[in-house]
Amino acid sequence: MTAFEVKDLEVYYGDKRALKGISLEIPEKKITTIIGPSGCGKSTFLRCLNLMIKEIPYARTEGQVIFDGDNILEYEDEADIIAHRRRVGTVFQHPNPFPWMSIYDNVAYGLRLMGMDEDEIEERVYEALEKAALLDQVEDRLDDPASALSGGQQQRLCIARVLAMEPEVILFDEPTSDLDPIATKRVEETVLELKDEVTIVFVTHILPQAYRLGDYTAFFLMGELVEFKETKELFENPEDERTREYIEVEFGPAR
């Protein structure tokens, strides 16, 4: 099954073409990692999947991003865009909890906006914190401000906030780039545990991380999709010489 079908996707920032004819199918309930050097279009691609691209006034898109039968790039109504983002959650590079809110209220925030009753909210908050591997560390201090958490804990709180909305897809945009190795390991463990429940698209500049996590991997370079295949095959038997060169520089010779 396919979560997203991307067809001939082009993105322009003013006159600059940031994505050049991207076509691929993102499989459902798998982890697709996206690799490539800085500025190659990885984050722009995610912005098309969650429609954040529509928040950039000078951005223009062509092509199609099909989700549940719709070309979401054609959405103009704000209600449709908001509804899509409930189904496709995003965890950003830098942890962005609401620091003035408690740990509990951070996770409950979106649910309250939906008008959910407090009993169901409480159930969802605890379940989301458990899935984000954070509940055991914060259960006795849920009223503390989110700013009291470490960086790694804040990132897992952001994951819990997304999980509480019960999305079908979670997009991760280099979520461990600011974290130490121990916090990174815990986030990776959380991601691997989630893949049987949701589709995951995980952007990373750390090639060993892409190799550890990915079922499939896409290599972007200068706005182009150079290669997309099963992760093990891409790392160990790349077809395109550009892929091979990138992997050898960052990861060592292909096995």
Tab-separated table of C-alpha atoms in Angstrom:
chain	number	residue	atom	x	y	z
A	1	MET	CA	0.000	0.000	0.000
A	2	THR	CA	1.095	3.562	-0.735
A	3	ALA	CA	0.739	6.490	1.676
A	4	PHE	CA	1.845	9.226	-0.737
A	5	GLU	CA	2.185	9.113	-4.503
A	6	VAL	CA	4.321	11.992	-5.749
A	7	LYS	CA	4.211	12.772	-9.466
A	8	ASP	CA	6.491	15.234	-11.286
A	9	LEU	CA	6.728	17.513	-8.245
A	10	GLU	CA	8.362	20.870	-8.899
A	11	VAL	CA	8.858	23.589	-6.285
A	12	TYR	CA	9.977	27.143	-7.016
A	13	TYR	CA	11.063	29.749	-4.493
A	14	GLY	CA	10.659	32.815	-6.648
A	15	ASP	CA	12.712	32.036	-9.753
A	16	LYS	CA	14.776	29.319	-8.066
A	17	ARG	CA	13.713	25.745	-8.744
A	18	ALA	CA	14.182	23.857	-5.473
A	19	LEU	CA	12.682	20.500	-6.503
A	20	LYS	CA	12.967	19.151	-10.036
A	21	GLY	CA	10.399	16.638	-11.218
A	22	ILE	CA	10.278	14.406	-8.130
A	23	SER	CA	8.312	11.175	-8.603
A	24	LEU	CA	8.125	8.389	-6.014
A	25	GLU	CA	5.692	6.358	-3.947
A	26	ILE	CA	6.060	6.389	-0.169
A	27	PRO	CA	4.972	3.010	1.240
A	28	GLU	CA	2.441	2.811	4.034
A	29	LYS	CA	3.557	1.828	7.549
A	30	LYS	CA	7.216	1.742	6.651
A	31	ILE	CA	10.086	4.108	7.432
A	32	THR	CA	11.310	6.056	4.422
A	33	THR	CA	14.523	7.932	5.126
A	34	ILE	CA	15.611	10.859	2.990
A	35	ILE	CA	19.303	11.663	2.682
A	36	GLY	CA	21.380	14.205	0.824
A	37	PRO	CA	23.616	17.222	1.453
A	38	SER	CA	22.353	20.488	2.919
A	39	GLY	CA	20.250	22.480	0.480
A	40	CYS	CA	19.334	19.488	-1.678
A	41	GLY	CA	15.566	19.808	-1.142
A	42	LYS	CA	14.899	17.345	1.689
A	43	SER	CA	13.017	19.782	3.927
A	44	THR	CA	11.232	21.341	0.969
A	45	PHE	CA	9.939	17.894	0.086
A	46	LEU	CA	8.544	17.463	3.609
A	47	ARG	CA	6.873	20.870	3.373
A	48	CYS	CA	4.958	19.579	0.368
A	49	LEU	CA	3.794	16.488	2.249
A	50	ASN	CA	2.434	18.500	5.206
A	51	LEU	CA	1.438	21.549	3.110
A	52	MET	CA	3.706	23.906	5.060
A	53	ILE	CA	4.822	24.964	1.576
A	54	LYS	CA	1.562	26.908	1.366
A	55	GLU	CA	2.734	29.126	4.241
A	56	ILE	CA	5.574	30.498	2.082
A	57	PRO	CA	4.193	33.358	-0.051
A	58	TYR	CA	6.895	33.201	-2.729
A	59	ALA	CA	6.734	29.401	-3.152
A	60	ARG	CA	5.040	27.815	-6.143
A	61	THR	CA	4.394	24.132	-6.822
A	62	GLU	CA	3.675	22.044	-9.889
A	63	GLY	CA	2.871	18.349	-10.200
A	64	GLN	CA	0.920	16.209	-7.780
A	65	VAL	CA	1.152	14.891	-4.235
A	66	ILE	CA	-1.595	12.285	-3.916
A	67	PHE	CA	-2.811	11.390	-0.419
A	68	ASP	CA	-5.965	9.336	0.093
A	69	GLY	CA	-6.962	9.954	-3.525
A	70	ASP	CA	-6.572	13.751	-3.456
A	71	ASN	CA	-3.903	15.972	-4.929
A	72	ILE	CA	-3.285	17.891	-1.704
A	73	LEU	CA	-1.373	20.643	-3.521
A	74	GLU	CA	-4.742	21.785	-4.864
A	75	TYR	CA	-6.114	22.417	-1.360
A	76	GLU	CA	-6.915	26.097	-0.866
A	77	ASP	CA	-9.483	26.008	1.924
A	78	GLU	CA	-7.847	26.496	5.333
A	79	ALA	CA	-10.090	23.860	6.897
A	80	ASP	CA	-8.864	21.250	4.399
A	81	ILE	CA	-5.237	22.150	5.100
A	82	ILE	CA	-5.712	21.950	8.879
A	83	ALA	CA	-7.528	18.621	8.544
A	84	HIS	CA	-4.629	17.288	6.450
A	85	ARG	CA	-2.079	18.314	9.079
A	86	ARG	CA	-4.011	16.392	11.708
A	87	ARG	CA	-3.530	13.294	9.577
A	88	VAL	CA	0.104	14.108	8.739
A	89	GLY	CA	1.997	15.238	11.837
A	90	THR	CA	5.471	16.775	11.875
A	91	VAL	CA	8.369	16.655	14.327
A	92	PHE	CA	10.829	19.419	13.559
A	93	GLN	CA	14.600	19.647	13.806
A	94	HIS	CA	14.590	21.790	16.953
A	95	PRO	CA	12.286	20.771	19.824
A	96	ASN	CA	9.422	23.240	19.952
A	97	PRO	CA	7.260	22.530	23.016
A	98	PHE	CA	5.173	25.372	24.386
A	99	PRO	CA	7.544	26.329	27.237
A	100	TRP	CA	4.909	28.225	29.235
A	101	MET	CA	2.620	25.166	29.326
A	102	SER	CA	2.910	22.130	31.528
A	103	ILE	CA	4.130	18.813	30.155
A	104	TYR	CA	0.553	17.512	30.294
A	105	ASP	CA	-0.960	20.565	28.604
A	106	ASN	CA	1.569	20.404	25.771
A	107	VAL	CA	0.250	17.001	24.773
A	108	ALA	CA	-3.375	17.909	25.454
A	109	TYR	CA	-3.294	21.198	23.543
A	110	GLY	CA	-4.384	19.975	20.109
A	111	LEU	CA	-6.994	17.652	21.579
A	112	ARG	CA	-8.631	20.529	23.429
A	113	LEU	CA	-8.739	22.551	20.223
A	114	MET	CA	-10.707	19.660	18.738
A	115	GLY	CA	-13.220	19.909	21.577
A	116	MET	CA	-12.480	16.494	23.018
A	117	ASP	CA	-13.745	15.766	26.542
A	118	GLU	CA	-11.208	15.708	29.364
A	119	ASP	CA	-11.503	11.995	30.135
A	120	GLU	CA	-10.569	11.057	26.587
A	121	ILE	CA	-7.857	13.708	26.562
A	122	GLU	CA	-6.281	12.225	29.683
A	123	GLU	CA	-6.301	8.752	28.158
A	124	ARG	CA	-4.697	9.995	24.961
A	125	VAL	CA	-2.064	12.044	26.786
A	126	TYR	CA	-0.879	9.081	28.855
A	127	GLU	CA	-0.909	6.773	25.853
A	128	ALA	CA	1.076	9.245	23.732
A	129	LEU	CA	3.675	9.801	26.455
A	130	GLU	CA	4.041	6.043	26.828
A	131	LYS	CA	4.556	5.549	23.093
A	132	ALA	CA	7.117	8.362	23.069
A	133	ALA	CA	9.080	6.567	25.820
A	134	LEU	CA	8.656	9.537	28.129
A	135	LEU	CA	5.910	8.608	30.588
A	136	ASP	CA	8.183	6.801	33.032
A	137	GLN	CA	10.352	9.925	33.325
A	138	VAL	CA	7.605	12.528	33.765
A	139	GLU	CA	4.575	10.759	35.247
A	140	ASP	CA	5.097	12.287	38.678
A	141	ARG	CA	5.644	15.832	37.341
A	142	LEU	CA	3.164	16.337	34.551
A	143	ASP	CA	2.342	19.786	35.941
A	144	ASP	CA	5.938	20.982	35.560
A	145	PRO	CA	6.653	23.366	32.659
A	146	ALA	CA	7.934	21.778	29.475
A	147	SER	CA	10.992	24.030	29.722
A	148	ALA	CA	12.148	21.953	32.712
A	149	LEU	CA	12.834	18.962	30.451
A	150	SER	CA	16.157	18.164	28.822
A	151	GLY	CA	16.566	18.634	25.073
A	152	GLY	CA	16.014	14.965	24.355
A	153	GLN	CA	12.965	14.847	26.596
A	154	GLN	CA	11.549	17.959	24.918
A	155	GLN	CA	11.897	16.294	21.523
A	156	ARG	CA	10.092	13.196	22.768
A	157	LEU	CA	7.420	15.475	24.226
A	158	CYS	CA	6.967	16.915	20.744
A	159	ILE	CA	6.646	13.368	19.401
A	160	ALA	CA	4.003	12.659	22.062
A	161	ARG	CA	2.134	15.837	21.096
A	162	VAL	CA	1.969	14.592	17.509
A	163	LEU	CA	1.030	11.049	18.536
A	164	ALA	CA	-1.874	12.293	20.655
A	165	MET	CA	-3.561	13.466	17.452
A	166	GLU	CA	-3.391	9.867	16.139
A	167	PRO	CA	-1.943	10.779	12.736
A	168	GLU	CA	-1.603	8.355	9.853
A	169	VAL	CA	1.812	9.757	8.885
A	170	ILE	CA	4.608	11.366	10.900
A	171	LEU	CA	7.275	13.448	9.206
A	172	PHE	CA	10.583	13.856	11.040
A	173	ASP	CA	12.884	16.657	9.887
A	174	GLU	CA	16.344	15.854	11.312
A	175	PRO	CA	14.847	15.414	14.801
A	176	THR	CA	18.072	14.293	16.492
A	177	SER	CA	20.480	16.876	15.098
A	178	ASP	CA	20.570	18.785	18.418
A	179	LEU	CA	20.637	15.717	20.666
A	180	ASP	CA	23.388	13.766	22.400
A	181	PRO	CA	23.945	10.084	21.495
A	182	ILE	CA	21.849	8.728	24.372
A	183	ALA	CA	18.872	10.959	23.557
A	184	THR	CA	19.302	10.140	19.872
A	185	LYS	CA	19.157	6.424	20.633
A	186	ARG	CA	15.906	6.825	22.571
A	187	VAL	CA	14.291	8.804	19.747
A	188	GLU	CA	15.400	6.167	17.236
A	189	GLU	CA	13.951	3.405	19.417
A	190	THR	CA	10.660	5.305	19.579
A	191	VAL	CA	10.583	5.714	15.804
A	192	LEU	CA	11.210	2.007	15.216
A	193	GLU	CA	8.433	1.068	17.632
A	194	LEU	CA	5.977	3.351	15.809
A	195	LYS	CA	6.428	2.058	12.291
A	196	ASP	CA	3.870	-0.740	12.639
A	197	GLU	CA	1.233	1.895	13.450
A	198	VAL	CA	2.039	4.866	11.213
A	199	THR	CA	3.876	5.766	8.032
A	200	ILE	CA	7.146	7.554	8.783
A	201	VAL	CA	9.215	9.839	6.569
A	202	PHE	CA	12.505	10.636	8.281
A	203	VAL	CA	14.929	13.255	6.952
A	204	THR	CA	18.471	12.892	8.256
A	205	HIS	CA	21.962	14.035	7.353
A	206	ILE	CA	23.406	11.143	9.396
A	207	LEU	CA	23.870	8.234	6.993
A	208	PRO	CA	24.351	5.523	9.649
A	209	GLN	CA	21.033	6.662	11.125
A	210	ALA	CA	19.310	6.335	7.747
A	211	TYR	CA	20.780	2.851	7.413
A	212	ARG	CA	19.604	1.843	10.907
A	213	LEU	CA	16.080	3.171	10.558
A	214	GLY	CA	15.063	3.057	6.942
A	215	ASP	CA	13.064	0.397	5.171
A	216	TYR	CA	13.445	2.550	2.057
A	217	THR	CA	15.791	5.441	1.348
A	218	ALA	CA	15.633	8.328	-1.119
A	219	PHE	CA	18.803	10.209	-2.085
A	220	PHE	CA	18.275	13.846	-3.053
A	221	LEU	CA	20.921	15.981	-4.747
A	222	MET	CA	20.519	19.572	-5.953
A	223	GLY	CA	16.749	19.287	-6.015
A	224	GLU	CA	16.682	15.978	-7.862
A	225	LEU	CA	15.714	12.516	-6.686
A	226	VAL	CA	18.790	10.573	-7.723
A	227	GLU	CA	17.830	7.161	-6.381
A	228	PHE	CA	15.079	5.532	-4.317
A	229	LYS	CA	15.025	1.898	-3.245
A	230	GLU	CA	15.159	-0.407	-0.240
A	231	THR	CA	17.682	0.993	2.210
A	232	LYS	CA	20.037	-1.968	2.349
A	233	GLU	CA	20.119	-2.161	-1.433
A	234	LEU	CA	20.748	1.564	-1.858
A	235	PHE	CA	23.633	1.600	0.612
A	236	GLU	CA	25.219	-1.646	-0.489
A	237	ASN	CA	24.490	-1.627	-4.219
A	238	PRO	CA	23.748	1.913	-5.448
A	239	GLU	CA	22.999	2.183	-9.153
A	240	ASP	CA	23.873	5.834	-9.689
A	241	GLU	CA	27.485	6.915	-9.395
A	242	ARG	CA	26.418	10.076	-7.554
A	243	THR	CA	24.802	7.946	-4.869
A	244	ARG	CA	27.891	5.785	-4.589
A	245	GLU	CA	30.175	8.806	-4.226
A	246	TYR	CA	27.990	10.402	-1.560
A	247	ILE	CA	27.730	7.218	0.474
A	248	GLU	CA	31.466	6.548	0.259
A	249	VAL	CA	32.338	10.056	1.449
A	250	GLU	CA	29.908	10.009	4.380
A	251	PHE	CA	29.495	6.319	5.201
A	252	GLY	CA	32.470	4.463	3.777
A	253	PRO	CA	32.728	2.220	0.686
A	254	ALA	CA	29.563	0.405	-0.378
A	255	ARG	CA	29.615	-3.149	0.941
